[in-house]
Coordinates of C-alpha atoms in Angstrom, one line a residue:
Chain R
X245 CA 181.7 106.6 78.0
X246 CA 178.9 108.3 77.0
X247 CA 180.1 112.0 77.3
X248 CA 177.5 114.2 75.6
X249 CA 175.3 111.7 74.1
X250 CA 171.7 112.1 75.5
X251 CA 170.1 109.4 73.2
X252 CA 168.6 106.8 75.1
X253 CA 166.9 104.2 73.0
X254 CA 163.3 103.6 74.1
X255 CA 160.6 105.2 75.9
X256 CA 160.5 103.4 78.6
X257 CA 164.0 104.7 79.5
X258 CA 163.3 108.1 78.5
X259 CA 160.8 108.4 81.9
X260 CA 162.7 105.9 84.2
X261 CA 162.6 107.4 87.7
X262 CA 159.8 109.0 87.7
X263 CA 157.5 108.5 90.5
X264 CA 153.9 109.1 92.1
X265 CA 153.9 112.6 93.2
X266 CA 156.2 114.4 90.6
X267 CA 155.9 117.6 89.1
X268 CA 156.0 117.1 85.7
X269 CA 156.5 120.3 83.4
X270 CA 154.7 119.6 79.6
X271 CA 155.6 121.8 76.6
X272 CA 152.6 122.6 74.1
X273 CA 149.9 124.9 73.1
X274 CA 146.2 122.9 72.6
X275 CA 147.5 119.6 70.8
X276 CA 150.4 121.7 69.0
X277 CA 153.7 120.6 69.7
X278 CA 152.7 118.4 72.5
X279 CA 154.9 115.1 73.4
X280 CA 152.6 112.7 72.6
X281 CA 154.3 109.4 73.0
X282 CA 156.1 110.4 76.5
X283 CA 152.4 111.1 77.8
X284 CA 151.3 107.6 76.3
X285 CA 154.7 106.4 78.5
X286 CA 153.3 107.7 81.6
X287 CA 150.2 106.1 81.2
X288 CA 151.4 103.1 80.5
X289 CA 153.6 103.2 83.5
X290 CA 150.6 104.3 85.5
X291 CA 152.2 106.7 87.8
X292 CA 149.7 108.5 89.7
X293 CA 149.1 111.5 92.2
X294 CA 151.2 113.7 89.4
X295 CA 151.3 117.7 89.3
X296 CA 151.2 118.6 85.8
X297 CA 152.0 122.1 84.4
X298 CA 150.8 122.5 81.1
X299 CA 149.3 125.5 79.0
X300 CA 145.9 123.0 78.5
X301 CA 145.2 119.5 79.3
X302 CA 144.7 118.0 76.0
X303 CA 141.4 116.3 74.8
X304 CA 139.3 113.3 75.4
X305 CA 141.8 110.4 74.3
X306 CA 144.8 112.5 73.4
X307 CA 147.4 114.2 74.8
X308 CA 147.4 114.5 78.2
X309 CA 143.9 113.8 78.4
X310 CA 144.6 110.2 78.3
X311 CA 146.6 110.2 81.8
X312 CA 143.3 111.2 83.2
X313 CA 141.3 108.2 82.4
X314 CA 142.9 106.2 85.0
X315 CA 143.2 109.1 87.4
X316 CA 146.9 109.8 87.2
X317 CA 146.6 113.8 87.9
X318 CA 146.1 115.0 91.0
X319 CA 146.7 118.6 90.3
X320 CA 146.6 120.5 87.0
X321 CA 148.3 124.0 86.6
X322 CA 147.0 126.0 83.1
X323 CA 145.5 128.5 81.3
X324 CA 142.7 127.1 79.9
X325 CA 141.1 123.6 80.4
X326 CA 138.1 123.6 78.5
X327 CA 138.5 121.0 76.2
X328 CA 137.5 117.6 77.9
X329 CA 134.6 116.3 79.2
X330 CA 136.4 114.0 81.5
X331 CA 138.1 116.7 83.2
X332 CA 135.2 118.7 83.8
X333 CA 133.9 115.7 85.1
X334 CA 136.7 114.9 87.8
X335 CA 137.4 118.3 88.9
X336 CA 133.6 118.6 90.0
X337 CA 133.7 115.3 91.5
X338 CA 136.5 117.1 93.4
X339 CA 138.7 114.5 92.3
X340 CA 141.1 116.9 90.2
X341 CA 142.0 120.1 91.6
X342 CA 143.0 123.1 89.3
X343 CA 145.4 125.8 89.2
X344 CA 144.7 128.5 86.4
X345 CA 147.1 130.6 85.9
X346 CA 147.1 133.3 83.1
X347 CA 149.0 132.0 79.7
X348 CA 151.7 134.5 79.9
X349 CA 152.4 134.1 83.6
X350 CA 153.1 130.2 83.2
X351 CA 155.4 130.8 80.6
X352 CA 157.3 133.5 82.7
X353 CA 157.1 131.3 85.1
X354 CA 158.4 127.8 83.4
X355 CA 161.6 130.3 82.3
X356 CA 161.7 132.3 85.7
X357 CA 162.5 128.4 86.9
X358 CA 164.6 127.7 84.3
X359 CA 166.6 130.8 84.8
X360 CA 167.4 130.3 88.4
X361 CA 164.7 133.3 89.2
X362 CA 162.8 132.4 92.4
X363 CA 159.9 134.7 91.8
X364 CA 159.1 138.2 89.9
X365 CA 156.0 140.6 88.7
X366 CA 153.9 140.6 86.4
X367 CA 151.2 143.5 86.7
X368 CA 147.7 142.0 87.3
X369 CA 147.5 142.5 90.7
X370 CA 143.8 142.5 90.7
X371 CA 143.7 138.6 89.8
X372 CA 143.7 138.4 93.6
X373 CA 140.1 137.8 93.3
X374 CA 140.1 134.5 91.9
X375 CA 142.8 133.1 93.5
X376 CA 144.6 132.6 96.9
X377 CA 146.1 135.5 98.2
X378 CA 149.4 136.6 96.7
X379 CA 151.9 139.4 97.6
X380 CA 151.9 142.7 95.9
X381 CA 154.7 145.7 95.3
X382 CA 154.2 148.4 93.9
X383 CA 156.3 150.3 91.1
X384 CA 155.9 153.8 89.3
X385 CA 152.4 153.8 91.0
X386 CA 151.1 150.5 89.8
X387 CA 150.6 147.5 91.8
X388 CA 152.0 144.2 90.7
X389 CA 152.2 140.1 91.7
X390 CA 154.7 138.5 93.2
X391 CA 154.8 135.5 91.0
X392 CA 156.7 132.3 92.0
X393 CA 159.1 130.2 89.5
X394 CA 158.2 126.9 88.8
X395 CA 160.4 124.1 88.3
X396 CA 159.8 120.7 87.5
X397 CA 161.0 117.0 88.3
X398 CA 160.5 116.4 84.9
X399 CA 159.9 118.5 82.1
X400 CA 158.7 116.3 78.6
X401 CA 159.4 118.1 75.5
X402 CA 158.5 118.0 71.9
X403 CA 161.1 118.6 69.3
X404 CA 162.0 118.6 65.4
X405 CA 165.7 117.5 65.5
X406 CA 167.4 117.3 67.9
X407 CA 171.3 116.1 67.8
X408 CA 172.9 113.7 70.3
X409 CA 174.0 116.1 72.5
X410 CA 170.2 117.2 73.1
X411 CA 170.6 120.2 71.2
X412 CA 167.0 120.6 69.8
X413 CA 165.3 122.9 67.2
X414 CA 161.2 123.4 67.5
X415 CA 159.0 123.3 64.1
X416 CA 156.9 126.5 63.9
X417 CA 154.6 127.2 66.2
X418 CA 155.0 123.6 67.9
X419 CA 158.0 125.8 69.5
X420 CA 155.3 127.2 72.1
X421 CA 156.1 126.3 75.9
X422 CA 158.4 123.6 75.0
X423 CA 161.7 125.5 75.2
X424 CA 160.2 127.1 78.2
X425 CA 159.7 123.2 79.6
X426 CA 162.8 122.2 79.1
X427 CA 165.2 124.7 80.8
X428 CA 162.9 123.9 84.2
X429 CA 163.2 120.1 84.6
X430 CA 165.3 118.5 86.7
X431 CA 165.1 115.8 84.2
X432 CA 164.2 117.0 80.8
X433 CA 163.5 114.3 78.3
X434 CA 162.6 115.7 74.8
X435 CA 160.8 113.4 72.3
X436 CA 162.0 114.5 68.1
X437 CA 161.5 113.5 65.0
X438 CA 165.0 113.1 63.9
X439 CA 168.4 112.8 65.3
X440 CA 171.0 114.4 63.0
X441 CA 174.3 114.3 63.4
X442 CA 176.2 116.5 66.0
X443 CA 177.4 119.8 64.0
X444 CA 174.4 119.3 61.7
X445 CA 172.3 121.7 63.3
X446 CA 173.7 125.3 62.9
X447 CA 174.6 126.4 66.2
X448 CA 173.2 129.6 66.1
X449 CA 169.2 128.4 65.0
X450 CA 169.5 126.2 67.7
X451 CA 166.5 126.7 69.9
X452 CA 167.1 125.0 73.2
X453 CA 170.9 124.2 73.8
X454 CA 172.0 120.9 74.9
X455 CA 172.8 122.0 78.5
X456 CA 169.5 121.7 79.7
X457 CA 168.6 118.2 78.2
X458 CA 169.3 115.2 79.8
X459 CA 167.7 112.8 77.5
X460 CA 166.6 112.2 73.8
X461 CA 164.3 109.4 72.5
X462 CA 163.2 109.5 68.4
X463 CA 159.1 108.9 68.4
X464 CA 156.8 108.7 65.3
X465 CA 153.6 111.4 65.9
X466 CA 150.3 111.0 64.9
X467 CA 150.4 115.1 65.2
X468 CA 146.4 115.5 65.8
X469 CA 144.8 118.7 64.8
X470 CA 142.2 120.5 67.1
X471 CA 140.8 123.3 64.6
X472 CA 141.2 122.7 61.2
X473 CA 140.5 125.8 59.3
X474 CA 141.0 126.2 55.9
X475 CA 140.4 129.2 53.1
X476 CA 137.2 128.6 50.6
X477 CA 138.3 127.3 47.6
X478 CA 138.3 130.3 45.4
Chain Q
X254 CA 120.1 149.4 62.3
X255 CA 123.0 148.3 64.3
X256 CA 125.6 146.9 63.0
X257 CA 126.9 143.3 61.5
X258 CA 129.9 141.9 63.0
X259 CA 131.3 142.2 59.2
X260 CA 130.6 146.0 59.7
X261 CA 132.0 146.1 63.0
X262 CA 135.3 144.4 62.0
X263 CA 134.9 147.2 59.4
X264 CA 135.0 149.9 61.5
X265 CA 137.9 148.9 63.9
X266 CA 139.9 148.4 60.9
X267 CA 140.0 152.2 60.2
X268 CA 142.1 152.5 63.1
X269 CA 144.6 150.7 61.6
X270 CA 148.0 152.5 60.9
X271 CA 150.8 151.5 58.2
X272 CA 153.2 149.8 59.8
X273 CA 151.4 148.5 63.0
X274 CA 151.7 145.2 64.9
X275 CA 148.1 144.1 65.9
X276 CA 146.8 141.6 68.2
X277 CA 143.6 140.1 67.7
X278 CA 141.3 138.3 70.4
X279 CA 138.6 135.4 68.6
X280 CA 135.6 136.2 67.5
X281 CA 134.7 139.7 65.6
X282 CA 138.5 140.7 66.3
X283 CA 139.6 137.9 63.7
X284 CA 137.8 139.2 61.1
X285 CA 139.2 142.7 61.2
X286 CA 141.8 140.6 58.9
X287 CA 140.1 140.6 56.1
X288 CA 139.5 144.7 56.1
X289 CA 143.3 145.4 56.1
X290 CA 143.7 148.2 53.4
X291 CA 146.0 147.2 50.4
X292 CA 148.3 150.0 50.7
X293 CA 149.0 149.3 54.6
X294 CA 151.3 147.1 56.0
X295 CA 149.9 145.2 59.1
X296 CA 151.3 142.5 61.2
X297 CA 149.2 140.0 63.2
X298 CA 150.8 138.7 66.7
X299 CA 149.1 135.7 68.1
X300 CA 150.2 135.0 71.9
X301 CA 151.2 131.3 71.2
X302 CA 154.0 132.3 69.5
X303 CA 153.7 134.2 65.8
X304 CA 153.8 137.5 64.5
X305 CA 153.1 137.8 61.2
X306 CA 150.0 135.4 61.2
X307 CA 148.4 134.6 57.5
X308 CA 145.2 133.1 55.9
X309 CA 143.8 129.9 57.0
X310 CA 146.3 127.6 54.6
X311 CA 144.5 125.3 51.7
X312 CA 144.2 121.4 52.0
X313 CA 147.5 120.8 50.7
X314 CA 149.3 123.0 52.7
X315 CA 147.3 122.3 56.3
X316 CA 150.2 122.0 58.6
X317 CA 149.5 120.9 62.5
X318 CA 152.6 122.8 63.5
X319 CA 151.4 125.7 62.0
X320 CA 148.2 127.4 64.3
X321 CA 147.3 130.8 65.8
X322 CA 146.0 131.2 69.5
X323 CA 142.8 130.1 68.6
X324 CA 144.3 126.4 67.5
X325 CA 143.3 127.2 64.3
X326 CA 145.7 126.3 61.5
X327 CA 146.7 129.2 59.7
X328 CA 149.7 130.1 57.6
X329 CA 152.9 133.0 57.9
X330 CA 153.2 135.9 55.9
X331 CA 155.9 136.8 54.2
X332 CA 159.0 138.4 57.0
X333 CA 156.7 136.3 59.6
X334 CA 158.8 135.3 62.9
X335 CA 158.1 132.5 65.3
X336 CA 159.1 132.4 68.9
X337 CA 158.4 130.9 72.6
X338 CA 155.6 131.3 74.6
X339 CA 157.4 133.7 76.7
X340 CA 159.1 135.6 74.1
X341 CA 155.1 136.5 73.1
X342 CA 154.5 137.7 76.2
X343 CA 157.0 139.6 76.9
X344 CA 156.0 141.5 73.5
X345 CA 152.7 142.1 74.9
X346 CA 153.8 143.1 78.0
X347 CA 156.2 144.9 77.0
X348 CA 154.7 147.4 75.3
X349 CA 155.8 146.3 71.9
X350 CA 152.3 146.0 70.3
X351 CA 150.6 148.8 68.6
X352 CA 146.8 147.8 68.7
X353 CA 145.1 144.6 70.7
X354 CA 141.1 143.9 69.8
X355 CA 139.3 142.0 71.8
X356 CA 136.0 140.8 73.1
X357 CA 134.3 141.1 76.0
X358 CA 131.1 140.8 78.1
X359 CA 130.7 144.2 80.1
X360 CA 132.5 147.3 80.0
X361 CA 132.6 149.9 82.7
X362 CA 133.3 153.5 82.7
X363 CA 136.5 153.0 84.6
X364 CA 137.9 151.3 81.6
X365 CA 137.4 148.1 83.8
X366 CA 137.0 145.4 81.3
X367 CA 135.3 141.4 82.2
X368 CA 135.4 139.1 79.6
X369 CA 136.8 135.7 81.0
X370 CA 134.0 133.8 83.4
X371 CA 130.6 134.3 84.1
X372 CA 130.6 132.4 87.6
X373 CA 127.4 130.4 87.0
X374 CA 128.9 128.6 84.3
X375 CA 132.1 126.0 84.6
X376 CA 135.5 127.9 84.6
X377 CA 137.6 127.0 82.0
X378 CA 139.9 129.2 82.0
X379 CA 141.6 132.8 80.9
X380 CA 144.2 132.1 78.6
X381 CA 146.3 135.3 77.8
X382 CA 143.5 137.4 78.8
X383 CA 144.8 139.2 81.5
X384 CA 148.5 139.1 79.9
X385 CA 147.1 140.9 77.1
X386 CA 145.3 143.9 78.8
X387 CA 147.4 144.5 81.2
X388 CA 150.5 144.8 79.1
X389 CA 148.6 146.6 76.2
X390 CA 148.6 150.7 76.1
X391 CA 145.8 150.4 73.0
X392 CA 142.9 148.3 73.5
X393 CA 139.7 148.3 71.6
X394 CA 136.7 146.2 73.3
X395 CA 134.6 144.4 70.6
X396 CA 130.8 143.6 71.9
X397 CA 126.8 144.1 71.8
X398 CA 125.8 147.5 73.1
X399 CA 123.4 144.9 75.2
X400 CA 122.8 141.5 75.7
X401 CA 119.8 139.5 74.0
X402 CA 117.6 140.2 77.1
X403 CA 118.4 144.2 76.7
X404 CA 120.7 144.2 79.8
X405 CA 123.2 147.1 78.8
X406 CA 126.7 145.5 79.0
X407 CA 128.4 149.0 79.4
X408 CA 127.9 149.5 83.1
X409 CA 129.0 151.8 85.8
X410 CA 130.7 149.0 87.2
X411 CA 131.5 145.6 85.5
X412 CA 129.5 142.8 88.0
X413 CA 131.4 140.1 86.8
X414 CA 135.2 139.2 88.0
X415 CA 137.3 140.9 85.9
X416 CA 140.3 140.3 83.3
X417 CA 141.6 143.7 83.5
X418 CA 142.0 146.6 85.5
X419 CA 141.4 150.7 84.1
X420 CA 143.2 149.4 80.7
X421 CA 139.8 150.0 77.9
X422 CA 139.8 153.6 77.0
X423 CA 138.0 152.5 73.1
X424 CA 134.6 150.6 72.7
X425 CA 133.0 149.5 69.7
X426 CA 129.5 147.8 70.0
X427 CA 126.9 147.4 67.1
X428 CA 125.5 151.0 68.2
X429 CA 128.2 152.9 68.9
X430 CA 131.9 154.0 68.8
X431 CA 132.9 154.7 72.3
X432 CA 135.9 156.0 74.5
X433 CA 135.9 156.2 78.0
X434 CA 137.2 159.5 79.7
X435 CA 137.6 160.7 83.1
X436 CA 135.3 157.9 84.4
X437 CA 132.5 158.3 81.7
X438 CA 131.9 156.7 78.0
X439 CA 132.0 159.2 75.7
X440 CA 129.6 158.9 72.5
X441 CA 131.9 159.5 69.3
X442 CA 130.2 158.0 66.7
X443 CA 127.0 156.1 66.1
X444 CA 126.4 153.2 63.4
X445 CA 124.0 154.5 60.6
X446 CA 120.2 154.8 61.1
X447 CA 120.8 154.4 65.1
X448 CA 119.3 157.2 67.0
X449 CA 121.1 158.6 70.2
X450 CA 118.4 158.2 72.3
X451 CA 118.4 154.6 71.4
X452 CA 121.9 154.6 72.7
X453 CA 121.4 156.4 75.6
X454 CA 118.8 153.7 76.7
X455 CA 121.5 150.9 76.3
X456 CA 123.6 152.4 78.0
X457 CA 123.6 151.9 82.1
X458 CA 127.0 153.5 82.8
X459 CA 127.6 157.3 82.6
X460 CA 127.6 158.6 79.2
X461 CA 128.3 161.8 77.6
X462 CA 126.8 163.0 74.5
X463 CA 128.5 165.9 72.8
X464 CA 126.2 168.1 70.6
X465 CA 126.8 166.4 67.2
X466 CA 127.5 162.8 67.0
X467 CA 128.1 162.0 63.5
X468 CA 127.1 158.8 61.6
X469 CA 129.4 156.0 61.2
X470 CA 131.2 156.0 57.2
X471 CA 132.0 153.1 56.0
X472 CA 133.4 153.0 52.6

């Protein structure tokens, strides 16, 4: 019986079921905190025609830049894509279409579907302009979007620790979307570090609670930096 | 002479207040960091998920989990908190931060602000932009008076699409300090040696010139 226990021992289970045509939900901030090795999964599988929702889209040959080298994304929903050629490339060879959506909107959004909230209002009503038309309302004299939730078939998550029950703490600022990610997947598979013993974590630091995981697979990460900045030696 | 973009950061940094939480955009924004006076406490927010932002960390200390909203590493300061995506913006939105600086390419006297896509050139994309101005109640706009061409880029009305709606009220360019009023800039302040006739030519949108505009003092 296996109760609570979310481990499952490789990655190739960690992403079983998922098919051409998904919505997958990605936690992350530029190559921070992204789940590395379940994007390497889905390109090895090679499932194709995917929706992904992620803040970026990695870089050329990491993160989830890699999945489009054999053309696995169809559709890409994010805040800011400027990172890879390759991308550029496809989506003006029309072969990768592009949702941007402003950074703090997709968040709202990942935990407006997470939170069983079909849709709510942020106030930039003006963004109008660039996209498809959207609903407005207006409160206290201000106009505001109607925003929909967005929930995923599978949300992929990066960790620290997590415990077997899935409960999962974040390290730093590789917290980012991630516990956003995994409240809105109808499967959410988080990738960690380390698996501790259940009670190991203290229950009130923990970051995303067991509830919404449904699977947990240990990964080594090569943890690529995008910036590196550092102070003058003095 | 106008002004450097150390002088700038200089300037915007005298609006600073004990005890404020400050947001700011990349570019000449960042570096109003290094002009925090000693006897003020200021904390940074940076959208990804960190208030409390420190220097860039040394060699030994380089962390990849550790990075600001530019995906530059960077380190905490003391009483530094980390949180979600969302959790950062619903700070900004919510009111909760004191001061946000940030770049831009045109400015118009409707506090209109445009500073995300120039459409001739690929989109990539307008990160927490728009989050940030529309939830912020204090903005100040970083920029050239004009571009490198002499094209004035504070304008009657802002002719590329927009990140924000009526949300500047403070501009700072290398000429002049700026607040926009009742659909008008307003000159406050100029940067030293810079004559207000100069500024008047930069300046395509309406602007109003009180009797006296005092020099810039930087300390």
């Amino acid at each position: 019986m296996a109760g609570f226990d979310k481990v499952v021992a490789s990655y190739e289970e960690a992403m079983t079921g998922l098919e051409d045509g998904m919505t997958i939900l990605a936690g992350g901030f530029g190559l921070c905190g992204i789940p590395e090795n379940l994007i390497a999964e889905i390109k090895r599988k090679g499932t194709r025609d995917l929706t992904i929702v992620s803040n970026n889209c990695g870089v050329d040959g990491f993160g989830l830049g890699i999945l489009l080298e054999d053309k696995q994304v169809r559709k890409m929903v994010s805040s800011y894509v400027g990172e890879n050629a390759l991308f550029e490339k496809q989506l003006l060879n029309g072969e990768l279409e592009v949702e941007l959506t402003p950074q703090g909107t997709l968040a709202e959004k990942m935990r407006a579907g997470g939170a069983g909230i079909p849709a709510f209002t942020p106030q930039q009503a003006w963004v109008r302009q660039l996209q498809k038309a959207k609903e407005t309302k207006e409160f206290h004299g201000r106009e505001y979007l109607l925003e929909e939730a967005i929930v995923g078939d599978f949300a992929i998550v990066k960790g620290w620790k997590a415990d077997r029950y899935g409960n999962v703490i974040y390290r730093h600022t590789a917290q980012n979307f991630n516990p956003l990610a995994a409240t809105a997947g109808k499967i959410t598979v988080v990738e960690v570090e380390e698996i501790v013993e259940v009670g190991e974590l203290d229950p009130a630091h923990i970051h995303t609670p067991g509830i919404y995981v449904n699977r947990v697979v240990l990964g080594t990460f090569e943890k690529r930096i995008e910036k590196r900045t550092v102070k003058s030696a003095e | 002479m106008s002004l450097t973009r150390e002088q700038m950061a200089q300037r915007v940094a005298q609006e600073l207040q004990d005890g404020f939480y400050v947001n700011l955009g990349i570019g000449i924004p960042t570096l109003v960091a290094n002009y925090v006076p000693d006897n003020m406490e200021v904390m940074l927010q940076s959208e990804n998920g960190l208030l409390g932002m420190g220097e860039f960390p040394t060699e030994d200390t380089i962390d990849a989990d550790m990075i600001n909203a530019g995906k530059q590493t960077v380190t905490t300061v003391k009483g530094a908190s980390i949180f979600s995506s969302a959790e950062s913006f619903a700070m900004i939105r919510g009111g909760h931060v004191d001061l946000t600086v940030l770049g831009a390419f045109e400015v118009d006297v409707n506090g209109n602000i445009a500073s995300w896509m120039i459409p001739s050139k690929l989109i990539k994309g307008m990160g927490g932009a728009m989050d940030l101005v529309a939830g912020a109640e204090n903005i100040i706009v970083t920029m050239t008076h004009a571009s490198k061409d002499g094209e004035s880029k504070l304008l009657s009305n802002c002719s590329l699409p927009l990140t924000g709606k009526g949300c500047i009220k403070k501009v700072l360019t290398d000429l002049a300090w700026l607040e926009i009023e009742d659909g008008a800039f307003v000159l406050k302040e100029r940067a030293p040696g810079v004559s207000v006739e100069d500024i008047i030519e930069k300046t395509q949108g309406k602007l109003i010139v009180p009797d006296h505009v005092p020099e810039m003092v930087f300390a």
